[in-house]
């Protein structure tokens, strides 16, 4: 009987990790449709409601080990939405400021991945051609700019 508890804990941990990975993928895909903070929070509310409903169904069936997967999936969706959205909102502002993630001139962090792929901040608020708040330190496109 002592080894059953350890086996259940290992299976629960594996389900939680699988849920996080699965949820992160779902959240990243959902974030492609998010254009403003209102939609971001609406998707978060839907994720919480779906996570609570699925968790309640899992607990009602008595398969408590699967609850690790549902909680992991909910956490993954929330993190995927935040990373795909590309801006710090809500409690993530404090988190990103503490870690110093891509901050620039007091604005919210803007991940470089979303700016280069055309999702997130770059799609919502595109900067003009060649305009940027940051100084150009190096240019390889025009030989005159390199001198």
Short mmCIF file of C-alpha atoms in Angstrom, two decimals:
data_model
loop_
_atom_site.label_atom_id
_atom_site.label_comp_id
_atom_site.label_asym_id
_atom_site.label_seq_id
_atom_site.Cartn_x
_atom_site.Cartn_y
_atom_site.Cartn_z
CA UNK A 1 0.00 0.00 0.00
CA UNK A 2 2.91 2.37 0.57
CA UNK A 3 4.04 2.24 -3.06
CA UNK A 4 0.55 3.05 -4.34
CA UNK A 5 0.74 6.56 -2.92
CA UNK A 6 4.08 7.21 -4.56
CA UNK A 7 2.84 5.85 -7.90
CA UNK A 8 -0.27 8.05 -7.71
CA UNK A 9 1.88 11.09 -6.98
CA UNK A 10 4.14 10.38 -9.96
CA UNK A 11 1.17 9.85 -12.29
CA UNK A 12 -0.47 13.03 -10.94
CA UNK A 13 2.73 15.01 -11.55
CA UNK A 14 3.01 13.66 -15.09
CA UNK A 15 -0.62 14.59 -15.77
CA UNK A 16 -0.02 18.08 -14.39
CA UNK A 17 2.98 18.61 -16.67
CA UNK A 18 1.02 17.28 -19.64
CA UNK A 19 -1.86 19.61 -18.73
CA UNK A 20 0.46 22.61 -18.55
CA UNK A 21 1.93 21.89 -21.98
CA UNK A 22 -1.49 21.23 -23.50
CA UNK A 23 -3.00 24.31 -21.86
CA UNK A 24 -0.12 26.54 -22.95
CA UNK A 25 -0.71 25.51 -26.56
CA UNK A 26 -4.43 26.23 -26.25
CA UNK A 27 -3.81 29.59 -24.59
CA UNK A 28 -1.28 30.63 -27.24
CA UNK A 29 -3.75 29.86 -30.01
CA UNK A 30 -6.53 31.73 -28.22
CA UNK A 31 -4.25 34.75 -27.76
CA UNK A 32 -3.95 35.17 -31.54
CA UNK A 33 -7.54 36.49 -31.55
CA UNK A 34 -7.03 38.87 -28.61
CA UNK A 35 -6.78 42.51 -29.65
CA UNK A 36 -7.44 44.41 -26.43
CA UNK A 37 -7.48 43.99 -22.67
CA UNK A 38 -11.24 43.48 -22.51
CA UNK A 39 -11.03 40.45 -24.79
CA UNK A 40 -8.00 39.19 -22.86
CA UNK A 41 -9.92 39.23 -19.58
CA UNK A 42 -12.99 37.69 -21.25
CA UNK A 43 -10.87 34.76 -22.47
CA UNK A 44 -9.38 34.41 -18.98
CA UNK A 45 -12.86 34.27 -17.45
CA UNK A 46 -13.91 31.60 -19.97
CA UNK A 47 -10.74 29.62 -19.18
CA UNK A 48 -11.47 29.79 -15.43
CA UNK A 49 -15.11 28.76 -15.93
CA UNK A 50 -14.13 25.84 -18.18
CA UNK A 51 -11.38 24.78 -15.77
CA UNK A 52 -13.74 24.83 -12.80
CA UNK A 53 -16.41 22.90 -14.71
CA UNK A 54 -14.00 20.21 -15.90
CA UNK A 55 -12.43 19.94 -12.43
CA UNK A 56 -15.87 19.54 -10.87
CA UNK A 57 -16.72 16.79 -13.35
CA UNK A 58 -13.44 15.00 -12.64
CA UNK A 59 -13.97 15.18 -8.88
CA UNK A 60 -17.58 13.96 -9.31
CA UNK A 61 -16.35 10.85 -11.12
CA UNK A 62 -13.97 10.05 -8.28
CA UNK A 63 -10.84 10.05 -10.44
CA UNK A 64 -9.00 12.53 -8.26
CA UNK A 65 -5.64 11.93 -9.96
CA UNK A 66 -7.00 13.47 -13.17
CA UNK A 67 -7.59 16.69 -11.24
CA UNK A 68 -3.85 17.37 -11.47
CA UNK A 69 -4.18 17.45 -15.25
CA UNK A 70 -7.13 19.84 -15.21
CA UNK A 71 -5.41 22.24 -12.83
CA UNK A 72 -2.24 22.08 -14.93
CA UNK A 73 -4.22 22.73 -18.11
CA UNK A 74 -5.90 25.76 -16.54
CA UNK A 75 -2.53 27.16 -15.49
CA UNK A 76 -1.13 26.52 -18.95
CA UNK A 77 -4.03 28.30 -20.66
CA UNK A 78 -3.61 31.34 -18.44
CA UNK A 79 0.15 31.47 -19.07
CA UNK A 80 -0.34 30.87 -22.81
CA UNK A 81 -2.84 33.71 -23.02
CA UNK A 82 -0.44 36.06 -21.27
CA UNK A 83 2.56 35.11 -23.39
CA UNK A 84 0.58 35.20 -26.63
CA UNK A 85 -1.04 38.53 -25.78
CA UNK A 86 2.38 40.13 -25.49
CA UNK A 87 1.57 42.71 -22.82
CA UNK A 88 1.60 42.64 -19.08
CA UNK A 89 -1.89 42.92 -17.59
CA UNK A 90 -3.23 42.47 -14.09
CA UNK A 91 -0.89 40.70 -11.69
CA UNK A 92 1.54 39.96 -14.55
CA UNK A 93 2.65 43.63 -14.51
CA UNK A 94 4.32 43.16 -11.13
CA UNK A 95 5.79 39.84 -12.22
CA UNK A 96 7.27 41.25 -15.44
CA UNK A 97 8.62 44.38 -13.77
CA UNK A 98 10.28 42.27 -11.08
CA UNK A 99 11.96 40.08 -13.70
CA UNK A 100 12.73 43.06 -15.97
CA UNK A 101 11.27 41.42 -19.07
CA UNK A 102 11.80 43.55 -22.19
CA UNK A 103 10.84 46.79 -20.52
CA UNK A 104 11.34 49.92 -22.53
CA UNK A 105 10.87 53.48 -21.35
CA UNK A 106 8.24 52.73 -18.73
CA UNK A 107 5.90 50.89 -21.09
CA UNK A 108 4.61 47.41 -20.51
CA UNK A 109 6.96 44.61 -21.49
CA UNK A 110 6.82 43.61 -25.12
CA UNK A 111 8.25 40.21 -26.00
CA UNK A 112 10.43 40.25 -29.08
CA UNK A 113 8.83 37.10 -30.46
CA UNK A 114 5.39 38.68 -30.76
CA UNK A 115 6.82 41.83 -32.31
CA UNK A 116 8.63 39.88 -35.01
CA UNK A 117 5.82 37.46 -35.87
CA UNK A 118 3.10 40.06 -36.23
CA UNK A 119 1.02 38.91 -33.29
CA UNK A 120 0.49 40.56 -29.95
CA UNK A 121 1.64 44.15 -29.61
CA UNK A 122 2.91 44.48 -33.18
CA UNK A 123 -0.49 43.58 -34.61
CA UNK A 124 -2.49 45.72 -32.19
CA UNK A 125 -0.43 48.88 -32.29
CA UNK A 126 1.96 48.82 -35.23
CA UNK A 127 4.70 51.37 -35.36
CA UNK A 128 5.32 53.31 -38.57
CA UNK A 129 7.84 52.15 -41.15
CA UNK A 130 11.28 52.62 -39.70
CA UNK A 131 10.02 54.53 -36.65
CA UNK A 132 11.06 53.34 -33.24
CA UNK A 133 11.58 54.75 -29.76
CA UNK A 134 14.89 52.92 -29.53
CA UNK A 135 18.06 54.33 -31.09
CA UNK A 136 19.44 52.46 -34.08
CA UNK A 137 22.74 51.03 -32.92
CA UNK A 138 23.51 48.89 -35.93
CA UNK A 139 22.21 48.64 -39.45
CA UNK A 140 23.21 46.11 -42.05
CA UNK A 141 20.71 47.14 -44.72
CA UNK A 142 22.26 50.47 -45.77
CA UNK A 143 26.06 50.90 -45.95
CA UNK A 144 25.74 54.66 -45.33
CA UNK A 145 24.12 54.09 -41.96
CA UNK A 146 27.00 51.90 -40.80
CA UNK A 147 29.53 54.73 -40.98
#
